[in-house]
Short mmCIF file of C-alpha atoms in Angstrom, two decimals:
data_model
loop_
_atom_site.label_atom_id
_atom_site.label_comp_id
_atom_site.label_asym_id
_atom_site.label_seq_id
_atom_site.Cartn_x
_atom_site.Cartn_y
_atom_site.Cartn_z
CA MET A 1 0.11 0.31 -0.48
CA THR A 2 1.31 3.42 -0.74
CA ARG A 3 0.59 7.04 0.64
CA ASP A 4 1.24 10.42 -0.67
CA HIS A 5 1.94 12.68 2.26
CA ALA A 6 1.69 16.36 0.96
CA ASN A 7 3.50 18.83 0.78
CA ILE A 8 4.54 20.46 4.10
CA ALA A 9 5.26 23.82 2.75
CA SER A 10 1.78 24.75 1.59
CA ALA A 11 -0.48 23.10 3.96
CA PRO A 12 -2.11 25.89 6.18
CA THR A 13 -0.36 27.14 9.20
CA PRO A 14 -2.13 25.26 12.01
CA ARG A 15 -3.37 27.47 14.21
CA PRO A 16 -2.39 27.25 18.42
CA PRO A 17 -2.77 24.31 20.13
CA SER A 18 -4.98 25.45 22.70
CA THR A 19 -7.37 26.34 19.97
CA VAL A 20 -7.27 23.19 18.26
CA PRO A 21 -9.05 20.16 20.29
CA HIS A 22 -6.38 17.93 18.66
CA HIS A 23 -3.12 19.83 17.64
CA ARG A 24 -0.98 18.52 14.68
CA PRO A 25 2.77 18.90 15.70
CA TYR A 26 4.18 16.82 12.10
CA GLY A 27 1.40 19.18 10.08
CA ASP A 28 -0.91 16.66 7.95
CA ARG A 29 1.51 14.11 8.34
CA MET A 30 0.53 11.44 11.05
CA GLN A 31 4.19 9.63 12.32
CA SER A 32 4.70 6.26 10.96
CA TYR A 33 7.04 3.40 13.01
CA THR A 34 9.17 0.72 11.25
CA ILE A 35 8.89 -2.92 11.75
CA GLY A 36 11.75 -2.48 14.17
CA GLN A 37 10.16 0.20 16.12
CA ALA A 38 6.81 -1.45 16.31
CA ALA A 39 7.83 -4.85 17.19
CA ARG A 40 9.33 -2.72 20.22
CA LEU A 41 6.72 -0.87 21.23
CA LEU A 42 4.51 -4.34 20.87
CA GLY A 43 6.66 -6.10 23.03
CA VAL A 44 7.32 -9.18 20.48
CA SER A 45 10.81 -9.44 18.50
CA PRO A 46 10.76 -7.81 15.02
CA ASP A 47 10.17 -11.05 13.10
CA THR A 48 7.24 -11.16 14.42
CA ALA A 49 6.14 -8.24 13.46
CA ARG A 50 6.80 -8.91 10.32
CA ARG A 51 5.18 -11.71 10.09
CA TRP A 52 2.00 -10.61 11.04
CA ALA A 53 2.75 -7.25 9.09
CA ASP A 54 3.36 -10.30 5.76
CA ALA A 55 0.12 -11.89 6.71
CA GLY A 56 -1.84 -8.42 6.35
CA ARG A 57 -2.82 -8.13 10.71
CA VAL A 58 -1.23 -4.79 10.67
CA ALA A 59 -0.80 -2.02 7.26
CA THR A 60 2.37 -1.37 5.92
CA HIS A 61 3.45 1.13 3.17
CA ARG A 62 6.48 1.72 2.21
CA ASP A 63 9.18 5.50 1.79
CA GLU A 64 10.79 6.63 -0.80
CA GLY A 65 14.11 4.57 0.87
CA GLY A 66 11.92 1.08 0.95
CA ARG A 67 10.97 0.59 4.29
CA ARG A 68 8.06 -0.53 5.45
CA LEU A 69 6.11 1.30 7.85
CA ILE A 70 3.08 1.27 9.55
CA ASP A 71 0.97 4.23 10.47
CA GLY A 72 0.95 5.01 13.93
CA ARG A 73 -3.30 5.16 14.11
CA ASP A 74 -2.64 1.64 12.33
CA LEU A 75 -0.32 0.63 15.06
CA ALA A 76 -2.02 1.80 17.57
CA ALA A 77 -5.27 0.33 16.41
CA PHE A 78 -3.47 -3.20 16.55
CA SER A 79 -1.72 -2.60 19.48
CA VAL A 80 -4.93 -2.83 21.83
CA GLU A 81 -6.46 -5.93 19.20
CA LEU A 82 -3.37 -8.23 20.31
CA ALA A 83 -3.95 -6.55 24.11
CA LYS A 84 -7.29 -7.64 24.09
CA ALA A 85 -6.92 -10.80 22.14
CA GLY A 86 -4.42 -11.70 25.49
CA GLY A 87 -0.95 -10.53 23.98
CA ALA A 88 1.81 -12.41 21.03
CA GLU A 89 2.28 -14.92 20.42
CA GLU A 90 5.17 -15.28 21.00
CA ASP A 91 6.30 -15.98 24.57
CA THR A 92 8.34 -12.50 25.84
CA SER A 93 8.64 -10.85 28.95
CA TYR A 94 8.10 -7.40 28.91
CA THR A 95 10.03 -5.73 31.40
CA SER A 96 9.76 -1.84 32.55
CA VAL A 97 13.57 -0.44 32.93
CA ARG A 98 13.39 1.96 35.87
CA ASN A 99 9.63 2.22 35.64
CA ALA A 100 9.40 3.06 32.09
CA PHE A 101 6.70 2.13 29.73
CA PRO A 102 7.61 2.85 25.95
CA GLY A 103 4.03 2.13 23.92
CA ILE A 104 1.72 4.17 22.00
CA VAL A 105 -0.68 6.05 22.86
CA THR A 106 -3.52 4.95 21.77
CA ALA A 107 -6.98 7.24 23.07
CA ILE A 108 -7.05 10.72 24.90
CA LYS A 109 -10.13 12.41 26.07
CA LEU A 110 -9.84 15.55 27.09
CA GLY A 111 -12.22 17.67 29.08
CA ASP A 112 -12.30 20.96 29.77
CA VAL A 113 -9.20 21.34 32.27
CA ALA A 114 -8.38 17.46 32.18
CA ALA A 115 -7.31 15.22 29.63
CA GLN A 116 -7.36 10.56 30.05
CA VAL A 117 -4.39 9.34 28.03
CA GLU A 118 -4.12 5.44 27.45
CA ILE A 119 -1.02 3.54 26.46
CA GLN A 120 -0.61 0.77 25.24
CA ALA A 121 3.25 -0.87 26.48
CA GLY A 122 3.49 -4.18 25.70
CA PRO A 123 0.70 -6.52 26.96
CA HIS A 124 0.15 -3.20 29.43
CA ARG A 125 -2.38 -0.56 29.20
CA LEU A 126 -1.55 2.13 30.94
CA VAL A 127 -4.20 5.05 31.79
CA SER A 128 -3.06 8.57 32.91
CA LEU A 129 -4.77 11.75 34.08
CA LEU A 130 -2.85 15.25 33.26
CA THR A 131 -3.69 18.51 32.73
CA ARG A 132 -4.98 19.78 29.20
CA GLU A 133 -2.75 21.49 29.15
CA ALA A 134 -0.01 19.58 29.55
CA VAL A 135 -1.59 17.18 26.56
CA GLU A 136 -2.14 20.18 23.70
CA GLU A 137 2.49 21.07 25.05
CA LEU A 138 3.72 18.00 24.23
CA GLY A 139 1.16 17.74 21.26
CA LEU A 140 -0.13 14.26 22.47
CA GLU A 141 -1.94 12.31 19.52
CA VAL A 142 -3.63 8.50 18.80
CA GLY A 143 -0.57 6.67 17.29
CA MET A 144 1.96 8.47 18.65
CA GLU A 145 4.71 6.45 20.48
CA ALA A 146 5.04 8.19 24.07
CA THR A 147 6.63 6.38 27.25
CA ALA A 148 5.14 6.18 30.79
CA ARG A 149 7.46 6.97 33.77
CA VAL A 150 5.27 5.51 37.13
CA LYS A 151 6.53 7.27 40.19
CA SER A 152 4.79 5.56 43.30
CA THR A 153 1.13 5.92 42.60
CA ASN A 154 1.12 8.37 39.80
CA VAL A 155 1.96 7.60 35.77
CA HIS A 156 4.14 10.31 33.96
CA ILE A 157 3.67 10.80 30.19
CA ASP A 158 6.74 11.55 28.06
CA ARG A 159 6.72 13.00 24.35
CA ALA A 160 9.23 10.11 22.92
#
C-alpha cells in the first residue's frame, strides 16, 4: 500500500494548540513506525512484527527508501486488538527499566481542564490523568509514541 503525503510547505499554518482540539505537531502527516520500532512498542521480536505485516494483520506502506512503515493510528488500533486477544503468540517477557513503559498512545479524552491518556505498552494498558494543557504542550495524539513513567502511584507521560 502506498501513501502520498501533502507537501508540508504548502500546508496551511496551524492555529495555536490552545484553539485546536487535536493539535497535530507534524502538520498533516501522521507519525509512522518501522517494523523494528513497532515490534519494540508491541513487546515482540521484529520477526514477529514482520510476519504479522506479511499476513496483513497490520497495514504497511513503504517510504522513499523502500522501508516498510506502519501508520501510527493503525499501530495503535492493532496494539489494542492484540492486548484484547491476550497478547503476542511468542512467549516474551516485557520488562520496565526504571519504571518506564515505552508504548503507543491509543486514546485521549479531553475535558475542559483535565485529560485522560491511554498508552498500550506491549501487553500493558496504562491510563493516566493529565492536565489538558500538558497534553497540548506535549502534542500527544493517538498513534504517536510516548513513554509512561511510573513513580509511586503517579504515572507521568513523556513524549518520545
